[in-house]
Coordinates of C-alpha atoms in Angstrom, one line a residue:
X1476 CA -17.4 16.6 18.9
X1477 CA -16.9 20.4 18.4
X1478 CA -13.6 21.9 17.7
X1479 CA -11.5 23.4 20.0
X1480 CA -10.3 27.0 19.7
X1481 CA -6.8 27.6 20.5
X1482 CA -5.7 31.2 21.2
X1483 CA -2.2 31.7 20.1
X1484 CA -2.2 35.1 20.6
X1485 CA -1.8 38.2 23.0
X1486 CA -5.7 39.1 21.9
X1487 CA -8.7 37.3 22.9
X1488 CA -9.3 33.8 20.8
X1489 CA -11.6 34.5 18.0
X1490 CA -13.6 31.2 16.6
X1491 CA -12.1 31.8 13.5
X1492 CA -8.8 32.0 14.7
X1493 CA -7.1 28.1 15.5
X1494 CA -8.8 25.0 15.5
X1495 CA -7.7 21.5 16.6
X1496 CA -10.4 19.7 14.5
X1497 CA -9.3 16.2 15.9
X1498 CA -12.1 13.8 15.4
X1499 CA -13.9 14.7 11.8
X1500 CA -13.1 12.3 9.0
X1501 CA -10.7 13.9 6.3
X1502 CA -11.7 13.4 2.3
X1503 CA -9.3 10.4 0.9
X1504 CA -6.8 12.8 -0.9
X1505 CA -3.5 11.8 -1.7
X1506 CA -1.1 12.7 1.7
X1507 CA 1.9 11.6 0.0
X1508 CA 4.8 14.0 -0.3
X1509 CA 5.6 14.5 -4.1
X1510 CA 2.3 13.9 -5.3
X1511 CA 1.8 15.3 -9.0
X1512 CA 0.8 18.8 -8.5
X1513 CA -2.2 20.5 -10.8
X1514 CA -1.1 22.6 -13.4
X1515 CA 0.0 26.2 -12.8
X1516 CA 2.0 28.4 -11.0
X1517 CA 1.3 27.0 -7.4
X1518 CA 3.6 28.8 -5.0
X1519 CA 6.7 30.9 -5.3
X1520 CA 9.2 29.6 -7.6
X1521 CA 6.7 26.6 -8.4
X1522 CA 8.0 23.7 -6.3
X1523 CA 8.6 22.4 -3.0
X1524 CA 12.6 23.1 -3.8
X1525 CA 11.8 26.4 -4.7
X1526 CA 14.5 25.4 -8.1
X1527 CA 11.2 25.5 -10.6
X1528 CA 10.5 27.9 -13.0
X1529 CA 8.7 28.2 -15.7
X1530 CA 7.6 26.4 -19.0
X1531 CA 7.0 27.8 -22.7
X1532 CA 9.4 30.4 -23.8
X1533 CA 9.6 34.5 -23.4
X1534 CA 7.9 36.8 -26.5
X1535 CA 10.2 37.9 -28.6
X1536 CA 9.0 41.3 -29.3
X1537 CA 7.4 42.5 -25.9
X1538 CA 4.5 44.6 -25.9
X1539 CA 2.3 45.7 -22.1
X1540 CA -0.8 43.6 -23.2
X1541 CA -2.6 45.7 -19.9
X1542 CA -1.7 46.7 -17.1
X1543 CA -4.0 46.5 -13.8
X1544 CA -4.5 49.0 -10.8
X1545 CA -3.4 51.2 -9.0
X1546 CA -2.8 49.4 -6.2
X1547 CA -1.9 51.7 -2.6
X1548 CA -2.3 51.4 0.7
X1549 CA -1.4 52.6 3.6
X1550 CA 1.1 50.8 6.4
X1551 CA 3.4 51.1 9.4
X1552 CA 7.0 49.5 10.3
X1553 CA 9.7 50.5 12.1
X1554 CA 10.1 53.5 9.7
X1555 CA 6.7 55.0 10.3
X1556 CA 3.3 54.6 8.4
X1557 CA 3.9 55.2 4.2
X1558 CA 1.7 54.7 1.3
X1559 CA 2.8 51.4 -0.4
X1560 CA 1.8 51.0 -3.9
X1561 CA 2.4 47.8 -6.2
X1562 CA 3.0 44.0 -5.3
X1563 CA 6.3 43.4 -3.0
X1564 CA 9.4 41.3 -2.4
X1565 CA 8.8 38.3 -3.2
X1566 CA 5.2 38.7 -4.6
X1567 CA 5.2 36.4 -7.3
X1568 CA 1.8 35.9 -8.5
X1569 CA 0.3 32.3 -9.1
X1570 CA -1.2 30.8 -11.8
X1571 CA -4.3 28.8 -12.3
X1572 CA -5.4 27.6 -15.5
X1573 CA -9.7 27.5 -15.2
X1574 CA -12.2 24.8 -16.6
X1575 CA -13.3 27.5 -19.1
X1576 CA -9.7 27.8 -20.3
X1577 CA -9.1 30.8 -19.1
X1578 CA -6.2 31.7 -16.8
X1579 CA -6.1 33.0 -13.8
X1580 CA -3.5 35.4 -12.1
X1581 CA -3.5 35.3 -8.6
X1582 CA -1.6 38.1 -6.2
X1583 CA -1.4 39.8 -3.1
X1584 CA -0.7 43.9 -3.2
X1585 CA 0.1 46.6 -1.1
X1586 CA -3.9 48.0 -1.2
X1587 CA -4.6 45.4 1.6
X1588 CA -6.2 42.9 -1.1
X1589 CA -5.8 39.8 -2.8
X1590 CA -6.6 39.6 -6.5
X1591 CA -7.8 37.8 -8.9
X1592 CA -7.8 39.2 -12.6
X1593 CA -8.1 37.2 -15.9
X1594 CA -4.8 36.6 -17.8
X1595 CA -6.2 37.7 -21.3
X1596 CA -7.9 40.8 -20.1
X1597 CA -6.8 42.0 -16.7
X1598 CA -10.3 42.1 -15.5
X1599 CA -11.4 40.9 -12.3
X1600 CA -13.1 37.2 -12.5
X1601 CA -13.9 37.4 -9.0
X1602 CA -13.9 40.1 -5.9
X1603 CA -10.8 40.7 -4.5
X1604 CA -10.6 39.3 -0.9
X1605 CA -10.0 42.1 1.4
X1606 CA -7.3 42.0 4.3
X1607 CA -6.2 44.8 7.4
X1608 CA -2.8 45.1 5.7
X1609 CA -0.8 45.1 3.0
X1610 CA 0.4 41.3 1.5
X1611 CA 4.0 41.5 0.6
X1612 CA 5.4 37.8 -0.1
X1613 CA 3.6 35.0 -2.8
X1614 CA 0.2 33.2 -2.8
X1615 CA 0.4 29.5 -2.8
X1616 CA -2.4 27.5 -4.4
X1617 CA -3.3 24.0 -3.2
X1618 CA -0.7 21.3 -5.3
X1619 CA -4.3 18.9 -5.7
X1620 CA -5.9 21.3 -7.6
X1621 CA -8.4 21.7 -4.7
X1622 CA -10.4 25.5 -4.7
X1623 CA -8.1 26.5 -1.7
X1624 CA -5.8 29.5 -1.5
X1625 CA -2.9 29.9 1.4
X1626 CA -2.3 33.2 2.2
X1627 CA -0.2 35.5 4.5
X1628 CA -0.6 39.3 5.5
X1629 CA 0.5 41.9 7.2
X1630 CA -2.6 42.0 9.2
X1631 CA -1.3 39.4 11.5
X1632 CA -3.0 36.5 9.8
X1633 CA -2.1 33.5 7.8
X1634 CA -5.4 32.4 6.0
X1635 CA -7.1 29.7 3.8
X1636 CA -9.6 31.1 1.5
X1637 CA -12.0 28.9 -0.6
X1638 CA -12.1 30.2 -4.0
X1639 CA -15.8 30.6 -4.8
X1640 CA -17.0 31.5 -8.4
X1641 CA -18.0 34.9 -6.9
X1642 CA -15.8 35.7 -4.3
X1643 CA -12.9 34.0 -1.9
X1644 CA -14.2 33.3 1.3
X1645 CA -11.9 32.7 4.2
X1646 CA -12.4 29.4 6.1
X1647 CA -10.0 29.6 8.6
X1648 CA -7.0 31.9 9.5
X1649 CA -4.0 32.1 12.7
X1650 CA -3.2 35.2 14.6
X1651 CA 1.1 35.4 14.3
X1652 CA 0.4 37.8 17.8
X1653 CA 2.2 35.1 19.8
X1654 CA 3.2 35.8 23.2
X1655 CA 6.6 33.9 22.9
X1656 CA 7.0 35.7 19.5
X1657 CA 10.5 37.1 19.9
X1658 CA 10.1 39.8 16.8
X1659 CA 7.0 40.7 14.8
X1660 CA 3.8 39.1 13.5
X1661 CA 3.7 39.4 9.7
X1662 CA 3.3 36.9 7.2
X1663 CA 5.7 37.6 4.4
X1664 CA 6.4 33.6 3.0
X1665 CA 4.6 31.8 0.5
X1666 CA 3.1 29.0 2.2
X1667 CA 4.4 25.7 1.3
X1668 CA 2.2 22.8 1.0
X1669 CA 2.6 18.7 1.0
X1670 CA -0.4 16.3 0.6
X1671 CA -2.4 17.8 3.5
X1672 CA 0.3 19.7 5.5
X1673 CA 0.9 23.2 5.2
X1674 CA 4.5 24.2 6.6
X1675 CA 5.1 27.7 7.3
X1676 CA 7.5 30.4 9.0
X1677 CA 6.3 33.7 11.2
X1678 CA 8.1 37.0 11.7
X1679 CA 7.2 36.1 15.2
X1680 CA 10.2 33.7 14.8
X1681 CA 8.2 30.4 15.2
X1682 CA 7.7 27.2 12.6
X1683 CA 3.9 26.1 12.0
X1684 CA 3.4 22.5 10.5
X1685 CA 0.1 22.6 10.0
X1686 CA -2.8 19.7 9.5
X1687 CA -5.4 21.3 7.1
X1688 CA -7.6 18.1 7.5
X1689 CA -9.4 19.3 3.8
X1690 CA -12.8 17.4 3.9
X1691 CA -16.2 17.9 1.8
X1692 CA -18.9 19.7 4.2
X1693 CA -22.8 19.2 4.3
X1694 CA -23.3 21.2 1.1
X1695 CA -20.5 19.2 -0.9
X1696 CA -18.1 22.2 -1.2
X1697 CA -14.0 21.6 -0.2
X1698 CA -13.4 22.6 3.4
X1699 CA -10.8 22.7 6.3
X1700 CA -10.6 22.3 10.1
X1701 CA -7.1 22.4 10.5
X1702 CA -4.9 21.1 13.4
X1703 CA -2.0 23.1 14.6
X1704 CA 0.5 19.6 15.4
X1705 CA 3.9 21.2 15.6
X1706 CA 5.4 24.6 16.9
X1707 CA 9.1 24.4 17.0
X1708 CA 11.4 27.3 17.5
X1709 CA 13.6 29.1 14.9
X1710 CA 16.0 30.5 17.2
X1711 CA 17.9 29.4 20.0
X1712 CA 19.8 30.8 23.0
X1713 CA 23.0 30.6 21.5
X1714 CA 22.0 32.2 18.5
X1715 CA 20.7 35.6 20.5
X1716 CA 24.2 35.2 22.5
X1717 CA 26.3 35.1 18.9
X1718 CA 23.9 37.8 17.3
X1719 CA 23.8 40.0 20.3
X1720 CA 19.9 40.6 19.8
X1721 CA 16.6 38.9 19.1
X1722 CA 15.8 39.9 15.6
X1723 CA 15.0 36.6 14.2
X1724 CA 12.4 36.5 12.1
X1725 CA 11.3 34.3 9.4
X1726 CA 10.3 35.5 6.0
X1727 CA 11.6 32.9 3.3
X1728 CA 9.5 30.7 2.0
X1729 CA 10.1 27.4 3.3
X1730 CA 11.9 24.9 0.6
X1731 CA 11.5 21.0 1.6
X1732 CA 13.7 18.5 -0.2
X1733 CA 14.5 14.9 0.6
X1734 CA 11.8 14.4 3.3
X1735 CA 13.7 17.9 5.2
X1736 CA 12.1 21.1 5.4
X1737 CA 14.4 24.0 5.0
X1738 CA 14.4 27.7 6.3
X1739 CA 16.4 30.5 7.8
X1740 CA 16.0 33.5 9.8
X1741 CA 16.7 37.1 10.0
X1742 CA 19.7 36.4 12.4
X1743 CA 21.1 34.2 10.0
X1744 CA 20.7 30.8 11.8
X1745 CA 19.9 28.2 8.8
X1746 CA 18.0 24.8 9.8
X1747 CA 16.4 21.6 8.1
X1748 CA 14.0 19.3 9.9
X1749 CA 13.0 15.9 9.5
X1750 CA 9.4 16.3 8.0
X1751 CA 8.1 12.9 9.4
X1752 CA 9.4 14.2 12.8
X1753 CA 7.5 17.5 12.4
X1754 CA 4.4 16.1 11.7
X1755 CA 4.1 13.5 14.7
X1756 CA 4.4 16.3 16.9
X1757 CA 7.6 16.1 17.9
X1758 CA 10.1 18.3 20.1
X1759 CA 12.9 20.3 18.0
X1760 CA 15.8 18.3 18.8
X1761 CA 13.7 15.6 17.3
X1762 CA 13.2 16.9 14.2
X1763 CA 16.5 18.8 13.6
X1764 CA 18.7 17.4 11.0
X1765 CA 21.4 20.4 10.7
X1766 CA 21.6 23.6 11.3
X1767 CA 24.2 26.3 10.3
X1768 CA 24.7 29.9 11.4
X1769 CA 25.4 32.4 8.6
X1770 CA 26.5 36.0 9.3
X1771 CA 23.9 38.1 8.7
X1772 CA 19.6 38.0 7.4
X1773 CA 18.4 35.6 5.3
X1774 CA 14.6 36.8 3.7
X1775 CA 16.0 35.0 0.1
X1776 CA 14.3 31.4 -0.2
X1777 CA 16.9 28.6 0.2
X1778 CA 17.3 26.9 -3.1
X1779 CA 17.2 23.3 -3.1
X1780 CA 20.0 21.3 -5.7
X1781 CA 20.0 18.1 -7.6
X1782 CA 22.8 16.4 -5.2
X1783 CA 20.3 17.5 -2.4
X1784 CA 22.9 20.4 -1.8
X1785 CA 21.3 23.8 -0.2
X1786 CA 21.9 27.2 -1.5
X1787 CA 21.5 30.2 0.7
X1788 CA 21.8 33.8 -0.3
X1789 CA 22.9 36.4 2.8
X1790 CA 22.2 39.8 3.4
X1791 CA 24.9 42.9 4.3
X1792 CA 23.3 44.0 7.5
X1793 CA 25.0 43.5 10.5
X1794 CA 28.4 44.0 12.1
X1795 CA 31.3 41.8 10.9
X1796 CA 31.8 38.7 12.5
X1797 CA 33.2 35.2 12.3
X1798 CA 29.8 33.7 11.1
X1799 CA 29.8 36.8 8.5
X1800 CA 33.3 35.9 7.1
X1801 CA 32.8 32.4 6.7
X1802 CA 29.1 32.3 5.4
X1803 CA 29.7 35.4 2.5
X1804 CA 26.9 36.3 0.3
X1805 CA 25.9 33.3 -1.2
X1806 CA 27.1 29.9 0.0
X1807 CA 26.3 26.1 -1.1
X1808 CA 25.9 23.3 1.9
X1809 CA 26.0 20.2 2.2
X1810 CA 23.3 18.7 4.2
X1811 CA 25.1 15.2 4.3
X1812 CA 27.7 16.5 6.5
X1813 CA 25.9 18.4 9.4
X1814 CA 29.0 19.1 11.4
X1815 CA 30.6 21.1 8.3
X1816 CA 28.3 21.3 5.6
X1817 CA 29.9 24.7 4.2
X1818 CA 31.1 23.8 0.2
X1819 CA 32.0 26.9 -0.4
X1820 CA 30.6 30.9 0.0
X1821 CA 31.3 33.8 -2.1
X1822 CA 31.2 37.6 -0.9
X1823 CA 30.3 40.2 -3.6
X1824 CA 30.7 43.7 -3.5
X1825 CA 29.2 46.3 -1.6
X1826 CA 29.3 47.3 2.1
X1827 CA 28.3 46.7 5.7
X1828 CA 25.1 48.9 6.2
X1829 CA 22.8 47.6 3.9
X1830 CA 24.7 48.3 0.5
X1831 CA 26.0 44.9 -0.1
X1832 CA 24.4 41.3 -0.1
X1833 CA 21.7 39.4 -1.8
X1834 CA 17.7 39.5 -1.4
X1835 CA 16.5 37.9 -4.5
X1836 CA 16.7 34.1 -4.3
X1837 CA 19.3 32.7 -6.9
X1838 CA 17.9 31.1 -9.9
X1839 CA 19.4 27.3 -10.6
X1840 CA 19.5 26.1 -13.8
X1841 CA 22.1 24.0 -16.0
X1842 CA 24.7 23.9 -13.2
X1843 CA 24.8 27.5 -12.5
X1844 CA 23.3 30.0 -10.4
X1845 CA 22.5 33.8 -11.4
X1846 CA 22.5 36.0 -8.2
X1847 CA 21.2 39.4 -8.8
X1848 CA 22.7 41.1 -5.7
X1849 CA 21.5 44.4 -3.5
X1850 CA 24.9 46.4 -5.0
X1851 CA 23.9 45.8 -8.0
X1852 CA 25.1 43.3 -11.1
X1853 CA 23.6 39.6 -12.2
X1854 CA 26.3 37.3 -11.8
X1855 CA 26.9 34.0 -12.5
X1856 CA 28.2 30.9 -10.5
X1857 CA 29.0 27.7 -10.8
X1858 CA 27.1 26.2 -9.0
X1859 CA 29.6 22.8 -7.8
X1860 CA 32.3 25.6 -7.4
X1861 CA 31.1 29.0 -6.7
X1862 CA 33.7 30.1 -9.6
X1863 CA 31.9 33.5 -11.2
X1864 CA 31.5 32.8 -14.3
X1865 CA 30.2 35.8 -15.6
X1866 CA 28.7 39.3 -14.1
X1867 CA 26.4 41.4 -16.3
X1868 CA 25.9 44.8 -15.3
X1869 CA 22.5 46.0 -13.6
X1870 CA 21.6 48.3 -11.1
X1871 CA 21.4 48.7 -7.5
X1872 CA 18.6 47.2 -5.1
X1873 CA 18.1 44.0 -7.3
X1874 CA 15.6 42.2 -5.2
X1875 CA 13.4 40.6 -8.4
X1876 CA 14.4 36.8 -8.2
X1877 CA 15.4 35.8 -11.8
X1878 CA 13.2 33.3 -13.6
X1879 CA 14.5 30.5 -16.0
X1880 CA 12.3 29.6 -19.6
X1881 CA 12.9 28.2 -22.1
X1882 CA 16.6 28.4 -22.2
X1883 CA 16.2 32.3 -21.6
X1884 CA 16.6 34.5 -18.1
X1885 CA 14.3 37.0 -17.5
X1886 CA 15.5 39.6 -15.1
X1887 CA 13.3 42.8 -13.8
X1888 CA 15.6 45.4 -12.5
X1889 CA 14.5 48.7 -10.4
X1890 CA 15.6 50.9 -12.8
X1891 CA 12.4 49.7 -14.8
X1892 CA 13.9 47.5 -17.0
X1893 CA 12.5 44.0 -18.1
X1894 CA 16.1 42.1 -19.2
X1895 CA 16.0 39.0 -21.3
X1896 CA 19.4 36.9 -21.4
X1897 CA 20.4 33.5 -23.4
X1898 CA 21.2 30.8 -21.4
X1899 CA 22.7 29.2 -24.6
X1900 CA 26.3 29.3 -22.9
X1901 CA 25.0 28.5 -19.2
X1902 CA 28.0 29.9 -18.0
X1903 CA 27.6 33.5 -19.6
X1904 CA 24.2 35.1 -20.4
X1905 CA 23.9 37.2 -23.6
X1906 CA 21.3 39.8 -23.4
X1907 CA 18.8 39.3 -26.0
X1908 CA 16.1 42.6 -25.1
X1909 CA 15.5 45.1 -22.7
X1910 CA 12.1 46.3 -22.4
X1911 CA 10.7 49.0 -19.9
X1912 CA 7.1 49.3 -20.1
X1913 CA 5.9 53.4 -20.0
X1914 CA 6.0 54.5 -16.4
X1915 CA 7.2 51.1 -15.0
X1916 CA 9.3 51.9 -11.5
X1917 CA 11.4 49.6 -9.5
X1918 CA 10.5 45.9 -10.1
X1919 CA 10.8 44.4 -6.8
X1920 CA 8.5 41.2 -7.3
X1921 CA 9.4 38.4 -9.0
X1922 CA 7.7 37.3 -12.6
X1923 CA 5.6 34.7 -13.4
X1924 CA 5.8 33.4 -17.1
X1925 CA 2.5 31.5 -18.5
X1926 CA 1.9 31.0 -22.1
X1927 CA 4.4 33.1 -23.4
X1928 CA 3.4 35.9 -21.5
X1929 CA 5.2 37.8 -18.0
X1930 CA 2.5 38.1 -15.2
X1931 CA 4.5 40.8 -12.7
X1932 CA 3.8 43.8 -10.3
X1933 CA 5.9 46.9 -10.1
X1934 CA 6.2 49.2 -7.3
X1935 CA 4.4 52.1 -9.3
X1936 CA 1.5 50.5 -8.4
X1937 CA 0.2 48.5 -11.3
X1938 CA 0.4 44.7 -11.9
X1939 CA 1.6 44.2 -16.1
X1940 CA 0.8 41.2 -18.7
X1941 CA 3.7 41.7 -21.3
X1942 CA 4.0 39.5 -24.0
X1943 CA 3.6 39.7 -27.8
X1944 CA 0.6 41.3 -30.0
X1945 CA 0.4 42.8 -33.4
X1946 CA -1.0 46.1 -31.6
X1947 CA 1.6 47.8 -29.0
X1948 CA -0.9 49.0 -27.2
X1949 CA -1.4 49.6 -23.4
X1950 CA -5.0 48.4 -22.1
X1951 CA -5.4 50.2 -18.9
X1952 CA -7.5 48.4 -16.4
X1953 CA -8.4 50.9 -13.8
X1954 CA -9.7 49.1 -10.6
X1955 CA -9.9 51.7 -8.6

C-alpha cells in the first residue's frame, strides 16, 4: 500500500514532505532505548542526557592544524536580513570515525550547507548537502551506526539524509510551517534519537516523536518512511496567561533520561514526558510526568544527573516576575517530586534586558557544574547544593557550552580565546593555556574533542582542527 502524504503545513503538501508509511516491514534493528551507540560524536553533547563529553585528553601545546571556509550566507529574523558567517549556537559538530580509518567531521553552517570535511586534512570527503537557510543548532548521527544523518535548518525543514560515498541525499524531510504553530518554523535542536524514534522540538512550539521505520530498499541501501505518531503541545493556556505573550518556542535539544523525555521552551515552561506514552500515540496529559514554569527563555539543553535530577539553565529576557524570582539562572529539579521539584536555583549577575543569564548548557562532571553565563565569567557549582565554588573570569556573551576531557575543561570564549582548565580540584578549575588561533572571533559553537584534537567553528567564518604538531602552521582550506 502507498504512503500517505500528510501536509503539516500552511503550503501545499509536497511528496517529500510527511509520510505515514504504515504497512512496510521495518529491518530487525535494535528499538531498545539505551542500546550501545556506534562510536563517535553522535549528537550534541554525545548522549541522550546530554551530560557526555568527550574521551582522550586536550594537546598540550595547541597549534591550528587547518582551518576550513569561509562559510557566509545570507538570512532574515526579526532584526532584518544579515550576512551570517561561521557555525552557530549550539553547532557542535559530530563525529564519525570511517571504515578507512579516517574521521569524519560533520557540521551545519551559516552558508546554508551541511559539511562534511576529513579530520586530518579539512578537505571535503563528500559534497556538502545544500539547504534554503542557514543551520544554526548540532547534527545528530544515527546511535546504530546506520549511514543516516538528522538534520534541522532554517529553511523550515527537519531532514534525514543518507550519507552516500559521494554525496548526502535527503530521504525524507517535515515542513515546521504549521498552522497551529504559535511562533516560528526553524529548526535549531539537535535531533535526538532512540532505537528507531527520533524525538524532536520546533520553534513552531510543537513536540514531534517520530517513527523513522529504517528498512533496506530494493537496491539493498538503508532507508526510511517515517510515521509522524505523536504531536503534543509545548505550551499551554496558562502559560500565555502567566507570560503575557505567545513566544514559546523550542530550540533545546531534547535530553531523555529514565524512560522521560525532557525539554523547555522560550517562555520558560519546563516539561518531561513519559516516552512509552509518547510513542503509543497518546494525548499530552497522558504522557506528562511534570512540568515547571521558569521565569524567562530556555534555548540551553537541560542537563540530565546521576540521581535522575534535571538541570536547567535560564535566560535574562523578560520582565520580572514570581516564576523569574524563584527559577534564577540555573536551577536543579527534582523530577521525583512533580508538585515541587525546585532543589535549589542560583541568580548570577547581570541585568533584565538581555545582559544577564545563561545560554550555554552547563557542563556536569565530578559533582559540579561549570556555567559560562551571558554577563560573562565561568563559574562553578556544586552541583547537590548550588554553593559557587569557584568563578574564573571570562568575557561577556559566553554562549560556547564547556566540554569535559580527560580531567581538563575546555572553554571557547568570544573574545577569541580557546581556555584550558584542570579539573584536578573539581571544585576550582586552574587554567592550564589560552590559545587564540590568528583571526579567530567570537566562539559561539560548542567544541568537539576527537583524538586529541578540538573540531570547532567560529563566527569569523571558518571551522578550526587545533591540536598538537611539530609544525605551527596554519593549513588554509579555502572552499569557496
Amino acid at each position: 500500500m502507498a504512503g500517505l502524504t500528510v501536509g503539516l503545513s500552511g503550503r501545499a503538501a509536497q511528496a517529500q514532505d510527511v509520510t505515514l508509511a504504515l504497512f512496510r516491514p521495518a529491518l530487525p534493528l535494535s528499538l531498545a532505548i539505551g542500546h550501545p551507540p556506534a562510536p563517535g560524536i553522535l549528537t550534541f553533547r554525545g548522549r541522550p542526557d546530554r551530560a557526555g563529553h568527550a574521551t582522550g585528553s586536550l594537546p598540550r601545546a595547541p597549534r591550528v592544524l587547518w582551518r576550513a571556509g569561509p562559510y557566509c550566507g545570507p538570512s532574515t529574523d526579526q532584526h532584518g536580513t544579515r550576512t551570517w558567517c561561521g557555525t552557530g549556537w549550539t553547532g557542535q559538530p559530530a563525529i564519525r570515525p570511517r571504515p578507512d580509518g579516517r574521521v569524519e567531521v560533520i557540521f551545519g553552517a551559516y552558508d546554508h550547507a551541511v559539511h562534511f570535511l576529513d579530520g586530518a586534512t579539512g578537505m571535503p570527503v563528500r559534497a556538502a548537502f545544500r539547504t534554503g537557510d542557514i543551520v544554526k543548532g548540532s547534527v545528530s548521527l544515527d546511535p546504530e551506526g546506520l549511514p543516516l544523518l538528522y538534520t534541522g535548518s532554517r529553511d523550515d525543514y527537519l531532514r534525514v539524509l543518507r550519507l552516500g560515498p559521494e554525496r548526502a541525499e535527503e530521504l525524507w524531510r517535515l515542513n515546521g510551517n504549521a498552522p497551529d504553530g504559535i511562533w516560528n518554523n526553524d529548526w535549531d535542536a539537535s535531533p535526538l534519537i532512540l532505537g528507531d524514534w527520533m524525538f524532536q522540538g520546533g520553534e513552531n512550539g510543537w513536540f514531534h516523536v517520530i517513527r523513522l521505520n529504517r528498512h533496506r530498499d530494493a537496491q539493498g541501501r538503508i532507508a526510511v518512511t517515517p510515521e509522524l505518531v505523536n504531536r503534543i503541545a509545548g505550551f499551554t493556556p496558562a502559560l500565555f496567561a502567566a507570560v503575557g505573550d505567545r513566544a514559546a518556542s523550542i530550540e533545546n535539544s531534547t535530553m531523555a533520561l529514565n524512560g522521560t523525555v525532557w525539554f523547555a521552551n522560550s517562555a520558560g515552561l519546563v516539561q518531561g514526558h513519559d516516552i512509552a506514552a509518547l510513542t503509543q500515540g497518546r494525548p499530552r496529559d497522558e504522557t506528562l510526568v511534570m512540568e515547571w514554569r521558569a521565569g524567562d527563555d530556555i534555548d540551553a539543553t537541560l542537563v540530565g544527573g546521576p540521581e535522575g535530577e534535571v538541570y536547567i539553565a535560564v535566560e535574562d529576557e523578560r520582565r520580572p516576575s514570581p516564576d523569574k524570582a524563584l527559577s534564577g539562572h540555573l536551577a536543579r529539579l527534582d523530577p521525583s517530586r512533580p508538585d515541587a521539584p525546585l532543589v535549589w536555583s542560583l541568580t548570577f549577575e547581570g541585568s533584565f534586558g538581555g545582559d544577564g543569564g545563561v545560554w550555554a548548557t552547563p557542563a556536569l562532571h565530578a559533582g559540579h557544574l561549570y556555567v559560562p553565563t551571558h554577563a560573562g565569567g565561568l563559574y562553578t557549582v556544586e552541583a547537590a547544593t548550588g554553593l559557587v565554588t569557584d568563578r574564573r573570569p571570562a568575557p561577556a556573551h559566553g554562549w560556547s557550552s564547556a566540554v569535559v576531557v580527560g580531567g581538563q575543561l575546555l572553554l571557547g570564549t568570544c573574545s577569541g580565546d580557546m581556555v584550558a582548565y584542570s579539573l584536578a580540584d573539581p571544585a576550582r578549575p586552574k587554567e592550564v593555556w589560552r590559545f587564540h588561533p590568528p583571526g579567530a572571533g567570537c566562539w559561539e559553537s560548542t567544541p568537539a574533542v576527537w583524538d586529541g584534537v578540538i573540531y570547532v567553528g567560529n563566527r569569523n567564518g571558518y571551522v578550526y582542527a587545533i591540536g598538537e604538531s611539530a609544525e605551527a602552521m596554519l593549513v588554509d582550506v579555502g572552499l569557496q
